[in-house]
Amino acid sequence: MKTNTFITLSTATANIGVLVGLVFLIFELRQNSAIALSQMTQERALSYVDQHVSYSADEDFAELYARVFFRCDFDSITPKEWDQITRNEEAERSKRRDVWFQASNGMIDPLIAKNTLNMAAIRFPLWDWLKLAPPKDSVYGKAILEHSKSDQFNPVYWGRPFHSKFKEWSKDKKSPHEIL
């Protein structure tokens, strides 16, 4: 066997080995991606469950949450209770922005992102009033406002008209976080 033939065969064999290695690497990356997506989805679900379990364990906050989001009894909320709602909504805003960001980068199911953007658009008037809204010229703020003007926006919150009732109520109300 000539040296040239040996070099050609060994190069071809090495190239085939590299191709086989790349194929296995692609399969492994896909599998790892599916596992990571599954873990993120499970962690989000558990976070949501933990949040609502904590509401049910805290009778006072559960009642406050119901007055705001279900009964839309905004006039009954004290300044101290608005502070509690503010802390809750800061967490909600961050959680929803994170879901939107990950979906925008293809890391979460688009249907989850659509739902989370809808919930952010429902809450946007509250966030704006509480001085928590993302800047309207930020990418996330624009996405929320565009969604709120689209045909896909559903302003009903768990079967209740929170969005419209809060917008109407807050028109002539000063935020508890107004800068003097």
PDB file of N, CA and C in Angstrom, residues 89-153:
ATOM      1  N   GLU A  89     -47.382  42.591  43.062  1.00  0.00           N
ATOM      2  CA  GLU A  89     -47.354  42.907  41.636  1.00  0.00           C
ATOM      3  C   GLU A  89     -45.934  43.100  41.109  1.00  0.00           C
ATOM      4  N   GLU A  90     -45.010  43.517  41.967  1.00  0.00           N
ATOM      5  CA  GLU A  90     -43.601  43.570  41.546  1.00  0.00           C
ATOM      6  C   GLU A  90     -43.126  42.171  41.178  1.00  0.00           C
ATOM      7  N   ALA A  91     -43.486  41.202  41.997  1.00  0.00           N
ATOM      8  CA  ALA A  91     -43.108  39.814  41.719  1.00  0.00           C
ATOM      9  C   ALA A  91     -43.815  39.303  40.464  1.00  0.00           C
ATOM     10  N   GLU A  92     -45.102  39.631  40.318  1.00  0.00           N
ATOM     11  CA  GLU A  92     -45.862  39.204  39.133  1.00  0.00           C
ATOM     12  C   GLU A  92     -45.243  39.780  37.864  1.00  0.00           C
ATOM     13  N   ARG A  93     -44.909  41.068  37.905  1.00  0.00           N
ATOM     14  CA  ARG A  93     -44.313  41.728  36.732  1.00  0.00           C
ATOM     15  C   ARG A  93     -43.014  41.044  36.357  1.00  0.00           C
ATOM     16  N   SER A  94     -42.164  40.783  37.334  1.00  0.00           N
ATOM     17  CA  SER A  94     -40.874  40.136  37.059  1.00  0.00           C
ATOM     18  C   SER A  94     -41.059  38.735  36.494  1.00  0.00           C
ATOM     19  N   LYS A  95     -41.984  38.001  37.077  1.00  0.00           N
ATOM     20  CA  LYS A  95     -42.237  36.632  36.612  1.00  0.00           C
ATOM     21  C   LYS A  95     -42.765  36.647  35.170  1.00  0.00           C
ATOM     22  N   ARG A  96     -43.684  37.531  34.888  1.00  0.00           N
ATOM     23  CA  ARG A  96     -44.263  37.587  33.537  1.00  0.00           C
ATOM     24  C   ARG A  96     -43.254  38.099  32.509  1.00  0.00           C
ATOM     25  N   ARG A  97     -42.396  39.032  32.905  1.00  0.00           N
ATOM     26  CA  ARG A  97     -41.370  39.514  31.993  1.00  0.00           C
ATOM     27  C   ARG A  97     -40.382  38.392  31.676  1.00  0.00           C
ATOM     28  N   ASP A  98     -40.045  37.591  32.678  1.00  0.00           N
ATOM     29  CA  ASP A  98     -39.128  36.479  32.470  1.00  0.00           C
ATOM     30  C   ASP A  98     -39.708  35.469  31.482  1.00  0.00           C
ATOM     31  N   VAL A  99     -40.973  35.132  31.644  1.00  0.00           N
ATOM     32  CA  VAL A  99     -41.622  34.189  30.723  1.00  0.00           C
ATOM     33  C   VAL A  99     -41.639  34.764  29.312  1.00  0.00           C
ATOM     34  N   TRP A 100     -42.010  36.048  29.191  1.00  0.00           N
ATOM     35  CA  TRP A 100     -42.044  36.700  27.873  1.00  0.00           C
ATOM     36  C   TRP A 100     -40.661  36.682  27.235  1.00  0.00           C
ATOM     37  N   PHE A 101     -39.626  37.026  28.014  1.00  0.00           N
ATOM     38  CA  PHE A 101     -38.260  37.058  27.498  1.00  0.00           C
ATOM     39  C   PHE A 101     -37.842  35.681  26.996  1.00  0.00           C
ATOM     40  N   GLN A 102     -38.085  34.654  27.799  1.00  0.00           N
ATOM     41  CA  GLN A 102     -37.674  33.316  27.395  1.00  0.00           C
ATOM     42  C   GLN A 102     -38.435  32.850  26.160  1.00  0.00           C
ATOM     43  N   ALA A 103     -39.710  33.197  26.073  1.00  0.00           N
ATOM     44  CA  ALA A 103     -40.489  32.820  24.887  1.00  0.00           C
ATOM     45  C   ALA A 103     -39.998  33.579  23.662  1.00  0.00           C
ATOM     46  N   SER A 104     -39.634  34.843  23.854  1.00  0.00           N
ATOM     47  CA  SER A 104     -39.112  35.645  22.739  1.00  0.00           C
ATOM     48  C   SER A 104     -37.825  35.051  22.185  1.00  0.00           C
ATOM     49  N   ASN A 105     -37.118  34.312  23.006  1.00  0.00           N
ATOM     50  CA  ASN A 105     -35.870  33.690  22.585  1.00  0.00           C
ATOM     51  C   ASN A 105     -36.025  32.199  22.286  1.00  0.00           C
ATOM     52  N   GLY A 106     -37.286  31.760  22.140  1.00  0.00           N
ATOM     53  CA  GLY A 106     -37.561  30.389  21.728  1.00  0.00           C
ATOM     54  C   GLY A 106     -37.340  29.336  22.793  1.00  0.00           C
ATOM     55  N   MET A 107     -37.334  29.748  24.070  1.00  0.00           N
ATOM     56  CA  MET A 107     -37.055  28.786  25.139  1.00  0.00           C
ATOM     57  C   MET A 107     -38.313  28.292  25.850  1.00  0.00           C
ATOM     58  N   ILE A 108     -39.470  28.862  25.502  1.00  0.00           N
ATOM     59  CA  ILE A 108     -40.730  28.466  26.143  1.00  0.00           C
ATOM     60  C   ILE A 108     -41.793  28.372  25.058  1.00  0.00           C
ATOM     61  N   ASP A 109     -42.751  27.521  25.286  1.00  0.00           N
ATOM     62  CA  ASP A 109     -43.878  27.353  24.384  1.00  0.00           C
ATOM     63  C   ASP A 109     -44.553  28.704  24.115  1.00  0.00           C
ATOM     64  N   PRO A 110     -44.760  29.076  22.860  1.00  0.00           N
ATOM     65  CA  PRO A 110     -45.380  30.363  22.528  1.00  0.00           C
ATOM     66  C   PRO A 110     -46.783  30.548  23.124  1.00  0.00           C
ATOM     67  N   LEU A 111     -47.517  29.464  23.345  1.00  0.00           N
ATOM     68  CA  LEU A 111     -48.851  29.603  23.944  1.00  0.00           C
ATOM     69  C   LEU A 111     -48.766  30.083  25.395  1.00  0.00           C
ATOM     70  N   ILE A 112     -47.742  29.616  26.113  1.00  0.00           N
ATOM     71  CA  ILE A 112     -47.535  30.082  27.484  1.00  0.00           C
ATOM     72  C   ILE A 112     -47.196  31.570  27.452  1.00  0.00           C
ATOM     73  N   ALA A 113     -46.352  31.951  26.496  1.00  0.00           N
ATOM     74  CA  ALA A 113     -45.966  33.359  26.377  1.00  0.00           C
ATOM     75  C   ALA A 113     -47.172  34.231  26.037  1.00  0.00           C
ATOM     76  N   LYS A 114     -48.034  33.752  25.160  1.00  0.00           N
ATOM     77  CA  LYS A 114     -49.227  34.521  24.789  1.00  0.00           C
ATOM     78  C   LYS A 114     -50.119  34.736  26.011  1.00  0.00           C
ATOM     79  N   ASN A 115     -50.300  33.699  26.805  1.00  0.00           N
ATOM     80  CA  ASN A 115     -51.116  33.808  28.011  1.00  0.00           C
ATOM     81  C   ASN A 115     -50.485  34.771  29.015  1.00  0.00           C
ATOM     82  N   THR A 116     -49.191  34.683  29.170  1.00  0.00           N
ATOM     83  CA  THR A 116     -48.519  35.538  30.136  1.00  0.00           C
ATOM     84  C   THR A 116     -48.524  36.994  29.675  1.00  0.00           C
ATOM     85  N   LEU A 117     -48.409  37.224  28.363  1.00  0.00           N
ATOM     86  CA  LEU A 117     -48.489  38.588  27.830  1.00  0.00           C
ATOM     87  C   LEU A 117     -49.901  39.139  28.010  1.00  0.00           C
ATOM     88  N   ASN A 118     -50.896  38.284  27.856  1.00  0.00           N
ATOM     89  CA  ASN A 118     -52.279  38.699  28.077  1.00  0.00           C
ATOM     90  C   ASN A 118     -52.494  39.106  29.541  1.00  0.00           C
ATOM     91  N   MET A 119     -51.954  38.303  30.466  1.00  0.00           N
ATOM     92  CA  MET A 119     -52.090  38.635  31.889  1.00  0.00           C
ATOM     93  C   MET A 119     -51.348  39.925  32.215  1.00  0.00           C
ATOM     94  N   ALA A 120     -50.198  40.153  31.582  1.00  0.00           N
ATOM     95  CA  ALA A 120     -49.469  41.401  31.796  1.00  0.00           C
ATOM     96  C   ALA A 120     -50.280  42.586  31.266  1.00  0.00           C
ATOM     97  N   ALA A 121     -50.930  42.423  30.120  1.00  0.00           N
ATOM     98  CA  ALA A 121     -51.755  43.505  29.555  1.00  0.00           C
ATOM     99  C   ALA A 121     -52.970  43.779  30.444  1.00  0.00           C
ATOM    100  N   ILE A 122     -53.533  42.736  31.042  1.00  0.00           N
ATOM    101  CA  ILE A 122     -54.655  42.920  31.969  1.00  0.00           C
ATOM    102  C   ILE A 122     -54.193  43.724  33.181  1.00  0.00           C
ATOM    103  N   ARG A 123     -53.011  43.401  33.671  1.00  0.00           N
ATOM    104  CA  ARG A 123     -52.500  44.050  34.881  1.00  0.00           C
ATOM    105  C   ARG A 123     -51.817  45.385  34.602  1.00  0.00           C
ATOM    106  N   PHE A 124     -51.533  45.692  33.347  1.00  0.00           N
ATOM    107  CA  PHE A 124     -50.766  46.900  33.025  1.00  0.00           C
ATOM    108  C   PHE A 124     -51.368  48.178  33.636  1.00  0.00           C
ATOM    109  N   PRO A 125     -52.688  48.392  33.573  1.00  0.00           N
ATOM    110  CA  PRO A 125     -53.226  49.599  34.218  1.00  0.00           C
ATOM    111  C   PRO A 125     -52.934  49.646  35.719  1.00  0.00           C
ATOM    112  N   LEU A 126     -52.993  48.498  36.392  1.00  0.00           N
ATOM    113  CA  LEU A 126     -52.659  48.440  37.813  1.00  0.00           C
ATOM    114  C   LEU A 126     -51.180  48.748  38.012  1.00  0.00           C
ATOM    115  N   TRP A 127     -50.327  48.120  37.194  1.00  0.00           N
ATOM    116  CA  TRP A 127     -48.892  48.379  37.309  1.00  0.00           C
ATOM    117  C   TRP A 127     -48.578  49.845  37.052  1.00  0.00           C
ATOM    118  N   ASP A 128     -49.237  50.414  36.075  1.00  0.00           N
ATOM    119  CA  ASP A 128     -49.013  51.824  35.741  1.00  0.00           C
ATOM    120  C   ASP A 128     -49.432  52.703  36.922  1.00  0.00           C
ATOM    121  N   TRP A 129     -50.582  52.425  37.488  1.00  0.00           N
ATOM    122  CA  TRP A 129     -51.100  53.203  38.620  1.00  0.00           C
ATOM    123  C   TRP A 129     -50.204  53.061  39.845  1.00  0.00           C
ATOM    124  N   LEU A 130     -49.674  51.851  40.062  1.00  0.00           N
ATOM    125  CA  LEU A 130     -48.789  51.610  41.200  1.00  0.00           C
ATOM    126  C   LEU A 130     -47.346  52.051  40.931  1.00  0.00           C
ATOM    127  N   LYS A 131     -47.109  52.602  39.742  1.00  0.00           N
ATOM    128  CA  LYS A 131     -45.765  53.048  39.328  1.00  0.00           C
ATOM    129  C   LYS A 131     -44.798  51.869  39.187  1.00  0.00           C
ATOM    130  N   LEU A 132     -45.320  50.745  38.714  1.00  0.00           N
ATOM    131  CA  LEU A 132     -44.508  49.544  38.519  1.00  0.00           C
ATOM    132  C   LEU A 132     -44.388  49.154  37.050  1.00  0.00           C
ATOM    133  N   ALA A 133     -45.108  49.832  36.185  1.00  0.00           N
ATOM    134  CA  ALA A 133     -45.152  49.420  34.785  1.00  0.00           C
ATOM    135  C   ALA A 133     -43.777  49.545  34.146  1.00  0.00           C
ATOM    136  N   PRO A 134     -43.455  48.595  33.271  1.00  0.00           N
ATOM    137  CA  PRO A 134     -42.197  48.755  32.540  1.00  0.00           C
ATOM    138  C   PRO A 134     -42.320  49.988  31.645  1.00  0.00           C
ATOM    139  N   PRO A 135     -41.213  50.641  31.333  1.00  0.00           N
ATOM    140  CA  PRO A 135     -41.301  51.822  30.462  1.00  0.00           C
ATOM    141  C   PRO A 135     -42.022  51.478  29.159  1.00  0.00           C
ATOM    142  N   LYS A 136     -42.893  52.365  28.730  1.00  0.00           N
ATOM    143  CA  LYS A 136     -43.696  52.093  27.538  1.00  0.00           C
ATOM    144  C   LYS A 136     -42.854  52.052  26.268  1.00  0.00           C
ATOM    145  N   ASP A 137     -41.640  52.599  26.329  1.00  0.00           N
ATOM    146  CA  ASP A 137     -40.763  52.536  25.168  1.00  0.00           C
ATOM    147  C   ASP A 137     -39.764  51.377  25.248  1.00  0.00           C
ATOM    148  N   SER A 138     -39.821  50.591  26.335  1.00  0.00           N
ATOM    149  CA  SER A 138     -38.960  49.397  26.420  1.00  0.00           C
ATOM    150  C   SER A 138     -39.549  48.310  25.527  1.00  0.00           C
ATOM    151  N   VAL A 139     -38.751  47.338  25.185  1.00  0.00           N
ATOM    152  CA  VAL A 139     -39.220  46.252  24.319  1.00  0.00           C
ATOM    153  C   VAL A 139     -40.399  45.529  24.978  1.00  0.00           C
ATOM    154  N   TYR A 140     -40.282  45.252  26.274  1.00  0.00           N
ATOM    155  CA  TYR A 140     -41.358  44.556  26.987  1.00  0.00           C
ATOM    156  C   TYR A 140     -42.597  45.442  27.098  1.00  0.00           C
ATOM    157  N   GLY A 141     -42.415  46.705  27.447  1.00  0.00           N
ATOM    158  CA  GLY A 141     -43.550  47.630  27.533  1.00  0.00           C
ATOM    159  C   GLY A 141     -44.283  47.740  26.201  1.00  0.00           C
ATOM    160  N   LYS A 142     -43.529  47.835  25.111  1.00  0.00           N
ATOM    161  CA  LYS A 142     -44.140  47.901  23.769  1.00  0.00           C
ATOM    162  C   LYS A 142     -44.910  46.622  23.462  1.00  0.00           C
ATOM    163  N   ALA A 143     -44.321  45.481  23.835  1.00  0.00           N
ATOM    164  CA  ALA A 143     -44.990  44.195  23.573  1.00  0.00           C
ATOM    165  C   ALA A 143     -46.324  44.122  24.310  1.00  0.00           C
ATOM    166  N   ILE A 144     -46.354  44.583  25.553  1.00  0.00           N
ATOM    167  CA  ILE A 144     -47.601  44.561  26.333  1.00  0.00           C
ATOM    168  C   ILE A 144     -48.630  45.482  25.693  1.00  0.00           C
ATOM    169  N   LEU A 145     -48.220  46.703  25.364  1.00  0.00           N
ATOM    170  CA  LEU A 145     -49.169  47.666  24.788  1.00  0.00           C
ATOM    171  C   LEU A 145     -49.669  47.214  23.418  1.00  0.00           C
ATOM    172  N   GLU A 146     -48.789  46.648  22.606  1.00  0.00           N
ATOM    173  CA  GLU A 146     -49.221  46.123  21.301  1.00  0.00           C
ATOM    174  C   GLU A 146     -50.221  44.989  21.488  1.00  0.00           C
ATOM    175  N   HIS A 147     -49.939  44.108  22.440  1.00  0.00           N
ATOM    176  CA  HIS A 147     -50.861  42.998  22.696  1.00  0.00           C
ATOM    177  C   HIS A 147     -52.221  43.527  23.172  1.00  0.00           C
ATOM    178  N   SER A 148     -52.195  44.550  24.025  1.00  0.00           N
ATOM    179  CA  SER A 148     -53.460  45.075  24.562  1.00  0.00           C
ATOM    180  C   SER A 148     -54.317  45.719  23.475  1.00  0.00           C
ATOM    181  N   LYS A 149     -53.713  46.075  22.343  1.00  0.00           N
ATOM    182  CA  LYS A 149     -54.463  46.667  21.228  1.00  0.00           C
ATOM    183  C   LYS A 149     -54.786  45.653  20.141  1.00  0.00           C
ATOM    184  N   SER A 150     -54.327  44.424  20.311  1.00  0.00           N
ATOM    185  CA  SER A 150     -54.531  43.403  19.281  1.00  0.00           C
ATOM    186  C   SER A 150     -55.862  42.681  19.474  1.00  0.00           C
ATOM    187  N   ASP A 151     -56.242  41.937  18.454  1.00  0.00           N
ATOM    188  CA  ASP A 151     -57.466  41.126  18.519  1.00  0.00           C
ATOM    189  C   ASP A 151     -57.304  39.944  19.469  1.00  0.00           C
ATOM    190  N   GLN A 152     -56.069  39.603  19.809  1.00  0.00           N
ATOM    191  CA  GLN A 152     -55.818  38.459  20.688  1.00  0.00           C
ATOM    192  C   GLN A 152     -55.962  38.810  22.169  1.00  0.00           C
ATOM    193  N   PHE A 153     -56.077  40.101  22.478  1.00  0.00           N
ATOM    194  CA  PHE A 153     -56.177  40.518  23.876  1.00  0.00           C
ATOM    195  C   PHE A 153     -57.545  40.148  24.430  1.00  0.00           C
TER     196      PHE A 153
END
